[in-house]
Amino acid sequence: MAVPATLWQPGMRITAGRLNAKDYQAGTILVSFTNLASYTQIVTFPTPFPVAPIMNAEISSGAGSTGRFEARPINVNPSGFTLFILLTDAAEGPDTWANVAVHWTAVMPA
């Protein structure tokens, strides 16, 4: 089991688990879909957090139709989240993506 990072407190002992602990995780998802205006994908963290983390998701490209979409994490819990991609201008209509990189970052709340 991974040890979550700890804010140092006076008198705490230095242990291997605490030295190797991380309070963040990040990843990249390649997204593909055909003729959609919104898309969801469940993502599982490599190591579960003790509580639901603070999250961010970003589409790494602004080329072509990707500039009309946004990405955000929803249903965040200690084990993972759902990546939600949506078209920001419904007047443009659905689109197709092929292997567009979406980056996410999860951080333990303070």
mmCIF file with all atom_site columns, C-alpha atoms in Angstrom, residues 2-83:
data_model
loop_
_atom_site.group_PDB
_atom_site.id
_atom_site.type_symbol
_atom_site.label_atom_id
_atom_site.label_alt_id
_atom_site.label_comp_id
_atom_site.label_asym_id
_atom_site.label_entity_id
_atom_site.label_seq_id
_atom_site.pdbx_PDB_ins_code
_atom_site.Cartn_x
_atom_site.Cartn_y
_atom_site.Cartn_z
_atom_site.occupancy
_atom_site.B_iso_or_equiv
_atom_site.pdbx_formal_charge
_atom_site.auth_seq_id
_atom_site.auth_comp_id
_atom_site.auth_asym_id
_atom_site.auth_atom_id
_atom_site.pdbx_PDB_model_num
ATOM 1  C CA . ALA A 1 2  ? 1.321   3.432  -0.878  1.00 0.00 ? 2  ALA A CA 1
ATOM 2  C CA . VAL A 1 3  ? 1.831   5.918  1.905   1.00 0.00 ? 3  VAL A CA 1
ATOM 3  C CA . PRO A 1 4  ? 0.280   9.340  1.237   1.00 0.00 ? 4  PRO A CA 1
ATOM 4  C CA . ALA A 1 5  ? 2.513   12.374 1.604   1.00 0.00 ? 5  ALA A CA 1
ATOM 5  C CA . THR A 1 6  ? 2.365   14.030 4.988   1.00 0.00 ? 6  THR A CA 1
ATOM 6  C CA . LEU A 1 7  ? 2.800   17.655 5.898   1.00 0.00 ? 7  LEU A CA 1
ATOM 7  C CA . TRP A 1 8  ? 5.786   17.630 8.211   1.00 0.00 ? 8  TRP A CA 1
ATOM 8  C CA . GLN A 1 9  ? 5.035   18.238 11.858  1.00 0.00 ? 9  GLN A CA 1
ATOM 9  C CA . PRO A 1 10 ? 7.530   18.798 14.682  1.00 0.00 ? 10 PRO A CA 1
ATOM 10 C CA . GLY A 1 11 ? 8.639   15.485 16.174  1.00 0.00 ? 11 GLY A CA 1
ATOM 11 C CA . MET A 1 12 ? 7.737   13.340 13.150  1.00 0.00 ? 12 MET A CA 1
ATOM 12 C CA . ARG A 1 13 ? 10.085  10.486 12.345  1.00 0.00 ? 13 ARG A CA 1
ATOM 13 C CA . ILE A 1 14 ? 11.638  10.177 8.926   1.00 0.00 ? 14 ILE A CA 1
ATOM 14 C CA . THR A 1 15 ? 10.658  6.851  7.380   1.00 0.00 ? 15 THR A CA 1
ATOM 15 C CA . ALA A 1 16 ? 11.204  5.351  3.947   1.00 0.00 ? 16 ALA A CA 1
ATOM 16 C CA . GLY A 1 17 ? 7.461   5.463  3.341   1.00 0.00 ? 17 GLY A CA 1
ATOM 17 C CA . ARG A 1 18 ? 7.262   9.171  4.117   1.00 0.00 ? 18 ARG A CA 1
ATOM 18 C CA . LEU A 1 19 ? 10.337  9.999  2.036   1.00 0.00 ? 19 LEU A CA 1
ATOM 19 C CA . ASN A 1 20 ? 8.910   8.160  -0.983  1.00 0.00 ? 20 ASN A CA 1
ATOM 20 C CA . ALA A 1 21 ? 5.350   9.413  -0.515  1.00 0.00 ? 21 ALA A CA 1
ATOM 21 C CA . LYS A 1 22 ? 3.741   11.622 -3.131  1.00 0.00 ? 22 LYS A CA 1
ATOM 22 C CA . ASP A 1 23 ? 0.753   13.875 -2.711  1.00 0.00 ? 23 ASP A CA 1
ATOM 23 C CA . TYR A 1 24 ? 0.043   14.068 -6.435  1.00 0.00 ? 24 TYR A CA 1
ATOM 24 C CA . GLN A 1 25 ? -0.470  11.848 -9.466  1.00 0.00 ? 25 GLN A CA 1
ATOM 25 C CA . ALA A 1 26 ? -0.707  12.729 -13.153 1.00 0.00 ? 26 ALA A CA 1
ATOM 26 C CA . GLY A 1 27 ? -1.369  10.961 -16.411 1.00 0.00 ? 27 GLY A CA 1
ATOM 27 C CA . THR A 1 28 ? -2.302  11.204 -20.064 1.00 0.00 ? 28 THR A CA 1
ATOM 28 C CA . ILE A 1 29 ? -5.256  9.614  -21.830 1.00 0.00 ? 29 ILE A CA 1
ATOM 29 C CA . LEU A 1 30 ? -5.505  9.265  -25.602 1.00 0.00 ? 30 LEU A CA 1
ATOM 30 C CA . VAL A 1 31 ? -9.114  10.009 -26.547 1.00 0.00 ? 31 VAL A CA 1
ATOM 31 C CA . SER A 1 32 ? -10.868 8.809  -29.691 1.00 0.00 ? 32 SER A CA 1
ATOM 32 C CA . PHE A 1 33 ? -14.539 9.068  -30.581 1.00 0.00 ? 33 PHE A CA 1
ATOM 33 C CA . THR A 1 34 ? -16.745 9.389  -33.663 1.00 0.00 ? 34 THR A CA 1
ATOM 34 C CA . ASN A 1 35 ? -19.477 11.975 -34.268 1.00 0.00 ? 35 ASN A CA 1
ATOM 35 C CA . LEU A 1 36 ? -20.041 13.028 -30.630 1.00 0.00 ? 36 LEU A CA 1
ATOM 36 C CA . ALA A 1 37 ? -20.638 16.312 -28.815 1.00 0.00 ? 37 ALA A CA 1
ATOM 37 C CA . SER A 1 38 ? -19.645 14.853 -25.416 1.00 0.00 ? 38 SER A CA 1
ATOM 38 C CA . TYR A 1 39 ? -17.603 11.890 -24.247 1.00 0.00 ? 39 TYR A CA 1
ATOM 39 C CA . THR A 1 40 ? -16.830 10.224 -20.905 1.00 0.00 ? 40 THR A CA 1
ATOM 40 C CA . GLN A 1 41 ? -14.161 7.759  -19.832 1.00 0.00 ? 41 GLN A CA 1
ATOM 41 C CA . ILE A 1 42 ? -13.539 6.272  -16.393 1.00 0.00 ? 42 ILE A CA 1
ATOM 42 C CA . VAL A 1 43 ? -9.954  6.680  -15.161 1.00 0.00 ? 43 VAL A CA 1
ATOM 43 C CA . THR A 1 44 ? -8.479  4.759  -12.210 1.00 0.00 ? 44 THR A CA 1
ATOM 44 C CA . PHE A 1 45 ? -5.559  6.263  -10.278 1.00 0.00 ? 45 PHE A CA 1
ATOM 45 C CA . PRO A 1 46 ? -2.378  4.148  -10.252 1.00 0.00 ? 46 PRO A CA 1
ATOM 46 C CA . THR A 1 47 ? -2.438  4.413  -6.435  1.00 0.00 ? 47 THR A CA 1
ATOM 47 C CA . PRO A 1 48 ? -5.661  5.278  -4.568  1.00 0.00 ? 48 PRO A CA 1
ATOM 48 C CA . PHE A 1 49 ? -5.664  8.453  -2.468  1.00 0.00 ? 49 PHE A CA 1
ATOM 49 C CA . PRO A 1 50 ? -6.866  8.406  1.159   1.00 0.00 ? 50 PRO A CA 1
ATOM 50 C CA . VAL A 1 51 ? -9.520  11.039 0.229   1.00 0.00 ? 51 VAL A CA 1
ATOM 51 C CA . ALA A 1 52 ? -10.821 12.476 -3.045  1.00 0.00 ? 52 ALA A CA 1
ATOM 52 C CA . PRO A 1 53 ? -8.084  14.674 -4.579  1.00 0.00 ? 53 PRO A CA 1
ATOM 53 C CA . ILE A 1 54 ? -8.318  18.100 -6.175  1.00 0.00 ? 54 ILE A CA 1
ATOM 54 C CA . MET A 1 55 ? -8.209  17.579 -9.953  1.00 0.00 ? 55 MET A CA 1
ATOM 55 C CA . ASN A 1 56 ? -7.577  19.228 -13.283 1.00 0.00 ? 56 ASN A CA 1
ATOM 56 C CA . ALA A 1 57 ? -7.842  17.973 -16.875 1.00 0.00 ? 57 ALA A CA 1
ATOM 57 C CA . GLU A 1 58 ? -6.571  19.696 -20.019 1.00 0.00 ? 58 GLU A CA 1
ATOM 58 C CA . ILE A 1 59 ? -6.755  18.923 -23.733 1.00 0.00 ? 59 ILE A CA 1
ATOM 59 C CA . SER A 1 60 ? -3.166  19.242 -24.936 1.00 0.00 ? 60 SER A CA 1
ATOM 60 C CA . SER A 1 61 ? -4.080  20.330 -28.472 1.00 0.00 ? 61 SER A CA 1
ATOM 61 C CA . GLY A 1 62 ? -5.875  23.380 -29.795 1.00 0.00 ? 62 GLY A CA 1
ATOM 62 C CA . ALA A 1 63 ? -5.622  22.297 -33.412 1.00 0.00 ? 63 ALA A CA 1
ATOM 63 C CA . GLY A 1 64 ? -8.731  21.981 -35.541 1.00 0.00 ? 64 GLY A CA 1
ATOM 64 C CA . SER A 1 65 ? -11.917 21.037 -33.753 1.00 0.00 ? 65 SER A CA 1
ATOM 65 C CA . THR A 1 66 ? -10.250 20.333 -30.382 1.00 0.00 ? 66 THR A CA 1
ATOM 66 C CA . GLY A 1 67 ? -10.255 24.094 -29.711 1.00 0.00 ? 67 GLY A CA 1
ATOM 67 C CA . ARG A 1 68 ? -14.056 23.952 -29.431 1.00 0.00 ? 68 ARG A CA 1
ATOM 68 C CA . PHE A 1 69 ? -14.012 21.334 -26.651 1.00 0.00 ? 69 PHE A CA 1
ATOM 69 C CA . GLU A 1 70 ? -13.158 21.403 -22.958 1.00 0.00 ? 70 GLU A CA 1
ATOM 70 C CA . ALA A 1 71 ? -12.193 18.608 -20.574 1.00 0.00 ? 71 ALA A CA 1
ATOM 71 C CA . ARG A 1 72 ? -12.898 18.302 -16.881 1.00 0.00 ? 72 ARG A CA 1
ATOM 72 C CA . PRO A 1 73 ? -12.914 15.626 -14.212 1.00 0.00 ? 73 PRO A CA 1
ATOM 73 C CA . ILE A 1 74 ? -16.263 14.643 -12.684 1.00 0.00 ? 74 ILE A CA 1
ATOM 74 C CA . ASN A 1 75 ? -17.295 12.072 -10.058 1.00 0.00 ? 75 ASN A CA 1
ATOM 75 C CA . VAL A 1 76 ? -13.874 12.352 -8.380  1.00 0.00 ? 76 VAL A CA 1
ATOM 76 C CA . ASN A 1 77 ? -13.257 9.821  -5.595  1.00 0.00 ? 77 ASN A CA 1
ATOM 77 C CA . PRO A 1 78 ? -10.158 8.360  -3.889  1.00 0.00 ? 78 PRO A CA 1
ATOM 78 C CA . SER A 1 79 ? -9.855  5.610  -6.537  1.00 0.00 ? 79 SER A CA 1
ATOM 79 C CA . GLY A 1 80 ? -10.363 7.616  -9.724  1.00 0.00 ? 80 GLY A CA 1
ATOM 80 C CA . PHE A 1 81 ? -12.605 9.933  -11.708 1.00 0.00 ? 81 PHE A CA 1
ATOM 81 C CA . THR A 1 82 ? -14.610 10.238 -14.896 1.00 0.00 ? 82 THR A CA 1
ATOM 82 C CA . LEU A 1 83 ? -13.050 12.301 -17.670 1.00 0.00 ? 83 LEU A CA 1
#
